[in-house]
Amino acid sequence: MDFWENDCPEISRTTASCNLPTPDESGRICEKLEALSRSHFRASFHLRKQQRRYIDEKGLDTIVRHACDFIRLRLAPAHISNDGKQTPMRGHPVFIAQHATGTCCRKCLSKWHDIEPGNALTEEQQQYIVNLIMAWIRKEIGHALPQTADRHREGMLAGIKKAV
């Protein structure tokens, strides 16, 4: 089953690339994942076989593009008519990750990430959300964020590896 085609026909695939987190953002993401793991509700979300198979078939690059599109179209606008209901509780791996990371609606973005509703998300905020979602997905499938030669970044990534 192709979640993208069946669940989101209104979203056009983007060719825009999403950037990897900076060392400072990697630390922020590690801290946020740790905080989210202490929430019984957020920690209850996990990828199932079907979502894992989908990731294997499509590859992480495709999942990143999907995440960028979902955030840009479903979460980034200043006013969302169905806010609180725009992210399904099942289906695409990004949807599961959004619930696990508190990035599913503007109310959760406010509570977990201090991003207030009523304003369109900036590109930086959208990038942070996508990076957080992808870090959660990588952790869920047993991967860490990509390594670099940057010692600071390697130190930040150690927290994700320990959590796996």
Coordinates of N, CA and C in Angstrom, one line a residue:
M1 N 0.8 -1.2 0.0 CA 0.0 0.0 0.0 C 0.9 1.2 0.0
D2 N 0.6 2.2 -0.8 CA 1.3 3.4 -0.9 C 0.5 4.5 -0.1
F3 N 1.0 4.8 1.1 CA 0.3 5.7 2.0 C 0.2 7.1 1.3
W4 N 1.2 7.5 0.6 CA 1.3 8.8 0.0 C 0.1 8.9 -1.0
E5 N 0.0 8.0 -1.9 CA -1.0 8.1 -2.9 C -2.4 8.0 -2.4
N6 N -2.7 7.1 -1.4 CA -4.0 6.8 -0.9 C -4.5 7.8 0.1
D7 N -3.6 8.3 1.0 CA -4.0 9.2 2.1 C -3.9 10.6 1.8
C8 N -3.1 11.0 0.8 CA -2.9 12.5 0.6 C -2.9 12.8 -0.9
P9 N -3.9 12.6 -1.6 CA -3.9 12.9 -3.0 C -3.8 14.4 -3.3
E10 N -4.2 15.2 -2.3 CA -4.2 16.7 -2.5 C -2.8 17.3 -2.4
I11 N -1.8 16.5 -1.9 CA -0.5 17.1 -1.7 C 0.4 16.7 -2.9
S12 N 1.0 17.7 -3.5 CA 1.9 17.4 -4.6 C 3.3 17.2 -4.0
R13 N 4.0 16.3 -4.6 CA 5.3 16.0 -4.2 C 6.2 17.1 -4.4
T14 N 7.0 17.5 -3.5 CA 8.0 18.6 -3.6 C 9.3 18.1 -4.0
T15 N 10.1 18.9 -4.7 CA 11.4 18.6 -5.0 C 12.4 19.3 -4.1
A16 N 11.8 20.1 -3.2 CA 12.6 20.9 -2.2 C 13.3 19.9 -1.3
S17 N 14.6 20.2 -1.0 CA 15.3 19.3 -0.1 C 15.2 19.9 1.3
C18 N 15.3 19.0 2.3 CA 15.3 19.5 3.7 C 16.8 19.3 4.2
N19 N 17.2 20.2 5.0 CA 18.6 20.2 5.5 C 18.7 19.4 6.7
L20 N 19.9 18.8 7.0 CA 20.2 18.1 8.2 C 20.3 19.2 9.3
P21 N 20.1 18.7 10.5 CA 20.2 19.7 11.7 C 21.6 20.1 11.9
T22 N 21.7 21.4 12.4 CA 23.0 21.9 12.8 C 23.4 21.2 14.1
P23 N 24.6 21.3 14.6 CA 25.0 20.8 15.9 C 24.1 21.3 17.0
D24 N 23.8 22.6 17.0 CA 23.0 23.1 18.1 C 21.6 22.6 18.0
E25 N 21.0 22.4 16.8 CA 19.7 21.9 16.7 C 19.7 20.4 17.0
S26 N 20.8 19.7 16.7 CA 20.8 18.3 17.1 C 20.7 18.1 18.6
G27 N 21.4 19.0 19.3 CA 21.2 18.9 20.8 C 19.8 19.2 21.2
R28 N 19.2 20.2 20.6 CA 17.8 20.5 21.0 C 16.9 19.4 20.6
I29 N 17.1 18.7 19.5 CA 16.3 17.6 19.1 C 16.5 16.4 20.1
C30 N 17.7 16.1 20.5 CA 18.0 15.1 21.5 C 17.2 15.4 22.8
E31 N 17.3 16.6 23.3 CA 16.6 17.0 24.5 C 15.1 16.9 24.3
K32 N 14.6 17.3 23.2 CA 13.2 17.2 23.0 C 12.7 15.7 22.9
L33 N 13.4 14.9 22.2 CA 13.1 13.5 22.2 C 13.1 12.9 23.6
E34 N 14.0 13.2 24.4 CA 14.1 12.8 25.8 C 12.8 13.2 26.6
A35 N 12.5 14.5 26.4 CA 11.3 15.0 27.1 C 10.0 14.3 26.7
L36 N 9.9 14.1 25.4 CA 8.7 13.4 24.8 C 8.6 12.0 25.3
S37 N 9.8 11.3 25.5 CA 9.8 10.0 25.9 C 9.2 9.8 27.3
R38 N 9.2 10.9 28.1 CA 8.6 10.8 29.4 C 7.1 11.0 29.5
S39 N 6.5 11.3 28.3 CA 5.1 11.5 28.2 C 4.5 10.1 27.9
H40 N 3.7 9.6 28.7 CA 3.1 8.2 28.5 C 2.4 8.2 27.1
F41 N 1.6 9.2 26.8 CA 0.9 9.3 25.5 C 1.8 9.3 24.4
R42 N 2.8 10.2 24.4 CA 3.7 10.4 23.2 C 4.6 9.1 23.1
A43 N 5.0 8.5 24.2 CA 5.8 7.3 24.1 C 5.1 6.1 23.7
S44 N 3.8 6.2 23.6 CA 3.0 5.0 23.2 C 3.0 4.8 21.7
F45 N 3.5 5.8 20.9 CA 3.5 5.7 19.5 C 4.7 4.9 19.0
H46 N 4.5 4.0 18.1 CA 5.6 3.2 17.5 C 5.2 2.9 16.1
L47 N 6.2 2.7 15.3 CA 6.0 2.3 13.9 C 5.7 0.8 13.9
R48 N 4.7 0.5 13.1 CA 4.3 -1.0 12.9 C 5.0 -1.5 11.7
K49 N 4.9 -2.8 11.5 CA 5.5 -3.5 10.4 C 5.2 -2.8 9.1
Q50 N 3.9 -2.5 8.9 CA 3.5 -1.9 7.7 C 4.2 -0.5 7.4
Q51 N 4.4 0.3 8.4 CA 5.1 1.6 8.2 C 6.6 1.3 8.0
R52 N 7.2 0.4 8.7 CA 8.6 0.0 8.5 C 8.8 -0.5 7.1
R53 N 7.9 -1.3 6.6 CA 8.1 -1.9 5.3 C 8.0 -0.7 4.3
Y54 N 7.1 0.2 4.5 CA 6.9 1.4 3.6 C 8.2 2.2 3.6
I55 N 8.8 2.4 4.7 CA 10.1 3.2 4.8 C 11.2 2.4 4.0
D56 N 11.2 1.1 4.2 CA 12.2 0.3 3.5 C 12.0 0.4 2.0
E57 N 10.8 0.3 1.6 CA 10.5 0.4 0.1 C 10.8 1.7 -0.5
K58 N 10.4 2.8 0.2 CA 10.5 4.1 -0.3 C 11.8 4.8 -0.1
G59 N 12.5 4.4 1.1 CA 13.7 5.1 1.4 C 13.5 6.3 2.3
L60 N 14.5 6.6 3.1 CA 14.4 7.8 4.0 C 14.3 9.1 3.2
D61 N 15.0 9.2 2.1 CA 14.9 10.5 1.3 C 13.5 10.8 0.9
T62 N 12.7 9.8 0.5 CA 11.3 10.0 0.1 C 10.5 10.4 1.4
I63 N 10.8 9.7 2.5 CA 10.0 10.0 3.7 C 10.3 11.5 4.1
V64 N 11.5 11.9 4.0 CA 11.8 13.3 4.3 C 11.0 14.3 3.4
R65 N 10.9 14.0 2.1 CA 10.2 14.8 1.2 C 8.7 14.8 1.6
H66 N 8.2 13.7 2.0 CA 6.8 13.6 2.4 C 6.6 14.5 3.7
A67 N 7.5 14.3 4.6 CA 7.4 15.1 5.9 C 7.4 16.6 5.5
C68 N 8.3 17.0 4.7 CA 8.4 18.5 4.3 C 7.0 18.9 3.7
D69 N 6.4 18.1 2.8 CA 5.1 18.5 2.2 C 4.0 18.5 3.3
F70 N 4.0 17.5 4.1 CA 2.9 17.4 5.2 C 3.0 18.6 6.1
I71 N 4.2 19.0 6.5 CA 4.3 20.1 7.4 C 4.0 21.4 6.7
R72 N 4.5 21.6 5.5 CA 4.2 22.8 4.7 C 2.7 23.0 4.5
L73 N 2.0 21.9 4.1 CA 0.6 22.1 3.7 C -0.4 21.9 4.9
R74 N -0.1 21.0 5.8 CA -1.0 20.7 6.9 C -0.8 21.4 8.2
L75 N 0.4 22.0 8.4 CA 0.7 22.5 9.7 C 1.2 24.0 9.7
A76 N 1.8 24.3 8.6 CA 2.5 25.6 8.5 C 1.5 26.8 8.3
P77 N 0.4 26.7 7.7 CA -0.5 27.9 7.6 C -0.8 28.5 8.9
A78 N -1.1 29.8 8.9 CA -1.4 30.5 10.2 C -2.7 30.0 10.8
H79 N -3.7 29.7 9.9 CA -5.0 29.3 10.3 C -5.3 28.0 9.6
I80 N -5.7 27.0 10.3 CA -6.0 25.6 9.8 C -7.4 25.3 10.2
S81 N -8.3 25.1 9.2 CA -9.7 24.9 9.4 C -10.0 23.7 10.3
N82 N -9.2 22.7 10.1 CA -9.5 21.4 10.9 C -8.3 21.2 11.9
D83 N -7.8 22.2 12.5 CA -6.7 22.1 13.4 C -7.0 21.2 14.6
G84 N -6.2 20.3 14.9 CA -6.4 19.2 15.9 C -6.9 17.9 15.3
K85 N -7.3 18.0 14.0 CA -7.8 16.8 13.4 C -7.1 16.6 12.0
Q86 N -6.1 17.4 11.7 CA -5.5 17.3 10.4 C -4.5 16.1 10.2
T87 N -4.1 15.5 11.3 CA -3.1 14.5 11.3 C -3.7 13.2 11.7
P88 N -3.9 12.2 10.8 CA -4.4 10.9 11.1 C -3.6 10.2 12.2
M89 N -4.2 9.4 13.0 CA -3.5 8.6 14.0 C -2.9 7.3 13.5
R90 N -3.0 7.1 12.2 CA -2.4 5.9 11.6 C -2.1 6.2 10.1
G91 N -1.5 5.2 9.5 CA -1.2 5.4 8.1 C 0.3 5.6 7.8
H92 N 0.6 6.8 7.3 CA 1.9 7.2 6.9 C 2.8 7.3 8.1
P93 N 4.1 6.8 8.0 CA 5.0 6.9 9.1 C 5.2 8.3 9.7
V94 N 5.1 9.3 8.8 CA 5.2 10.7 9.3 C 4.1 11.0 10.2
F95 N 2.9 10.5 10.0 CA 1.7 10.8 10.8 C 2.0 10.3 12.2
I96 N 2.5 9.1 12.3 CA 2.8 8.4 13.6 C 3.8 9.3 14.3
A97 N 4.9 9.6 13.6 CA 5.9 10.4 14.2 C 5.4 11.8 14.6
Q98 N 4.5 12.4 13.9 CA 4.0 13.7 14.3 C 3.3 13.6 15.7
H99 N 2.5 12.5 15.9 CA 1.9 12.3 17.2 C 2.9 12.0 18.3
A100 N 3.9 11.2 18.0 CA 5.0 10.9 18.9 C 5.8 12.1 19.3
T101 N 5.9 13.1 18.4 CA 6.8 14.2 18.7 C 6.0 15.5 19.0
G102 N 4.7 15.4 19.2 CA 3.9 16.6 19.5 C 3.9 17.6 18.4
T103 N 4.0 17.2 17.1 CA 4.0 18.1 16.0 C 2.8 17.8 15.1
C104 N 1.7 17.3 15.7 CA 0.5 16.9 15.0 C -0.5 18.1 14.7
C105 N -0.5 19.1 15.6 CA -1.4 20.2 15.4 C -0.8 21.4 16.1
R106 N -1.4 22.6 15.9 CA -0.9 23.8 16.4 C -0.9 23.9 17.9
K107 N -1.9 23.2 18.5 CA -2.0 23.2 20.0 C -0.8 22.4 20.6
C108 N -0.5 21.3 20.0 CA 0.6 20.5 20.4 C 1.9 21.2 20.2
L109 N 2.0 21.9 19.0 CA 3.2 22.7 18.8 C 3.4 23.7 19.8
S110 N 2.4 24.3 20.3 CA 2.5 25.3 21.3 C 2.9 24.7 22.7
K111 N 2.3 23.6 23.0 CA 2.6 22.9 24.3 C 4.0 22.4 24.4
W112 N 4.4 21.7 23.3 CA 5.7 21.0 23.3 C 6.8 21.8 22.8
H113 N 6.6 22.7 21.9 CA 7.7 23.4 21.2 C 7.6 24.9 21.3
D114 N 6.7 25.4 22.1 CA 6.6 26.9 22.2 C 6.4 27.6 20.9
I115 N 5.7 27.0 20.0 CA 5.4 27.6 18.7 C 3.9 28.0 18.7
E116 N 3.7 29.3 18.9 CA 2.3 29.7 19.1 C 1.5 29.6 17.8
P117 N 0.2 29.3 18.0 CA -0.7 29.3 16.8 C -1.0 30.7 16.3
G118 N -1.6 30.8 15.2 CA -2.0 32.1 14.7 C -1.0 32.8 13.7
N119 N 0.2 32.3 13.7 CA 1.2 32.8 12.8 C 1.6 31.6 11.9
A120 N 1.9 31.9 10.6 CA 2.4 30.9 9.7 C 3.8 30.5 10.2
L121 N 4.1 29.2 10.1 CA 5.4 28.7 10.5 C 6.5 29.2 9.6
T122 N 7.6 29.6 10.2 CA 8.7 30.1 9.3 C 9.4 28.8 8.7
E123 N 10.2 29.1 7.7 CA 11.0 28.0 7.1 C 11.8 27.3 8.2
E124 N 12.4 28.0 9.1 CA 13.3 27.5 10.1 C 12.4 26.6 11.1
Q125 N 11.2 27.0 11.4 CA 10.4 26.2 12.3 C 10.0 24.9 11.6
Q126 N 9.6 25.1 10.3 CA 9.2 23.9 9.5 C 10.4 22.9 9.4
Q127 N 11.6 23.4 9.2 CA 12.8 22.6 9.2 C 13.1 21.9 10.5
Y128 N 12.9 22.6 11.6 CA 13.1 22.0 12.9 C 12.1 20.8 13.1
I129 N 10.8 21.0 12.7 CA 9.8 20.0 12.9 C 10.1 18.8 12.0
V130 N 10.5 19.0 10.8 CA 10.9 17.9 9.9 C 12.1 17.1 10.5
N131 N 13.1 17.9 11.0 CA 14.3 17.2 11.5 C 13.9 16.4 12.8
L132 N 13.0 16.9 13.6 CA 12.6 16.2 14.8 C 11.8 14.9 14.4
I133 N 10.9 15.1 13.5 CA 10.2 13.9 13.0 C 11.1 12.8 12.4
M134 N 12.1 13.3 11.6 CA 13.0 12.3 11.0 C 13.9 11.7 12.1
A135 N 14.3 12.4 13.1 CA 15.1 11.9 14.2 C 14.3 10.8 14.9
W136 N 13.1 11.0 15.1 CA 12.2 10.0 15.8 C 12.1 8.8 14.9
I137 N 11.9 9.0 13.6 CA 11.7 7.9 12.7 C 13.0 7.1 12.7
R138 N 14.2 7.7 12.6 CA 15.5 7.1 12.5 C 15.7 6.3 13.8
K139 N 15.3 6.9 14.9 CA 15.5 6.2 16.2 C 14.6 4.9 16.2
E140 N 13.4 5.1 15.8 CA 12.4 4.0 15.7 C 12.8 2.8 14.9
I141 N 13.5 3.1 13.8 CA 13.9 2.0 12.9 C 15.4 1.6 13.2
G142 N 16.0 2.1 14.3 CA 17.3 1.7 14.7 C 18.4 2.4 14.1
H143 N 18.2 3.6 13.5 CA 19.3 4.4 13.0 C 19.5 5.7 13.8
A144 N 20.7 6.2 13.8 CA 20.9 7.5 14.4 C 21.0 8.5 13.3
L145 N 21.0 9.8 13.6 CA 21.2 10.8 12.6 C 22.6 10.6 12.0
P146 N 22.7 11.0 10.7 CA 24.0 10.8 10.0 C 25.1 11.4 10.8
Q147 N 26.2 10.7 10.8 CA 27.4 11.2 11.5 C 28.2 12.2 10.6
T148 N 28.9 13.1 11.3 CA 29.8 14.0 10.6 C 31.1 14.0 11.3
A149 N 32.1 14.7 10.8 CA 33.4 14.9 11.5 C 33.3 15.8 12.6
D150 N 32.3 16.6 12.7 CA 32.1 17.6 13.8 C 32.0 16.9 15.1
R151 N 33.0 17.1 16.0 CA 33.0 16.5 17.3 C 31.7 16.8 18.2
H152 N 31.4 18.1 18.1 CA 30.2 18.6 18.9 C 29.0 17.8 18.5
R153 N 28.8 17.7 17.2 CA 27.6 17.0 16.6 C 27.6 15.5 17.0
E154 N 28.8 14.9 17.0 CA 28.9 13.5 17.4 C 28.5 13.3 18.8
G155 N 28.9 14.3 19.7 CA 28.5 14.2 21.1 C 27.0 14.3 21.3
M156 N 26.4 15.2 20.5 CA 24.9 15.4 20.6 C 24.2 14.1 20.1
L157 N 24.8 13.5 19.1 CA 24.1 12.3 18.5 C 24.2 11.1 19.4
A158 N 25.2 11.1 20.3 CA 25.4 10.0 21.3 C 24.1 9.8 22.1
G159 N 23.4 10.9 22.4 CA 22.2 10.8 23.2 C 21.1 10.0 22.5
I160 N 21.0 10.2 21.2 CA 20.1 9.4 20.4 C 20.5 8.0 20.3
K161 N 21.7 7.7 20.1 CA 22.2 6.3 20.1 C 21.9 5.5 21.4
K162 N 22.1 6.2 22.5 CA 21.9 5.6 23.8 C 20.4 5.3 24.0
A163 N 19.6 6.1 23.4 CA 18.1 5.9 23.6 C 17.6 4.8 22.8
V164 N 18.3 4.4 21.7 CA 17.9 3.3 20.8 C 17.9 2.0 21.5

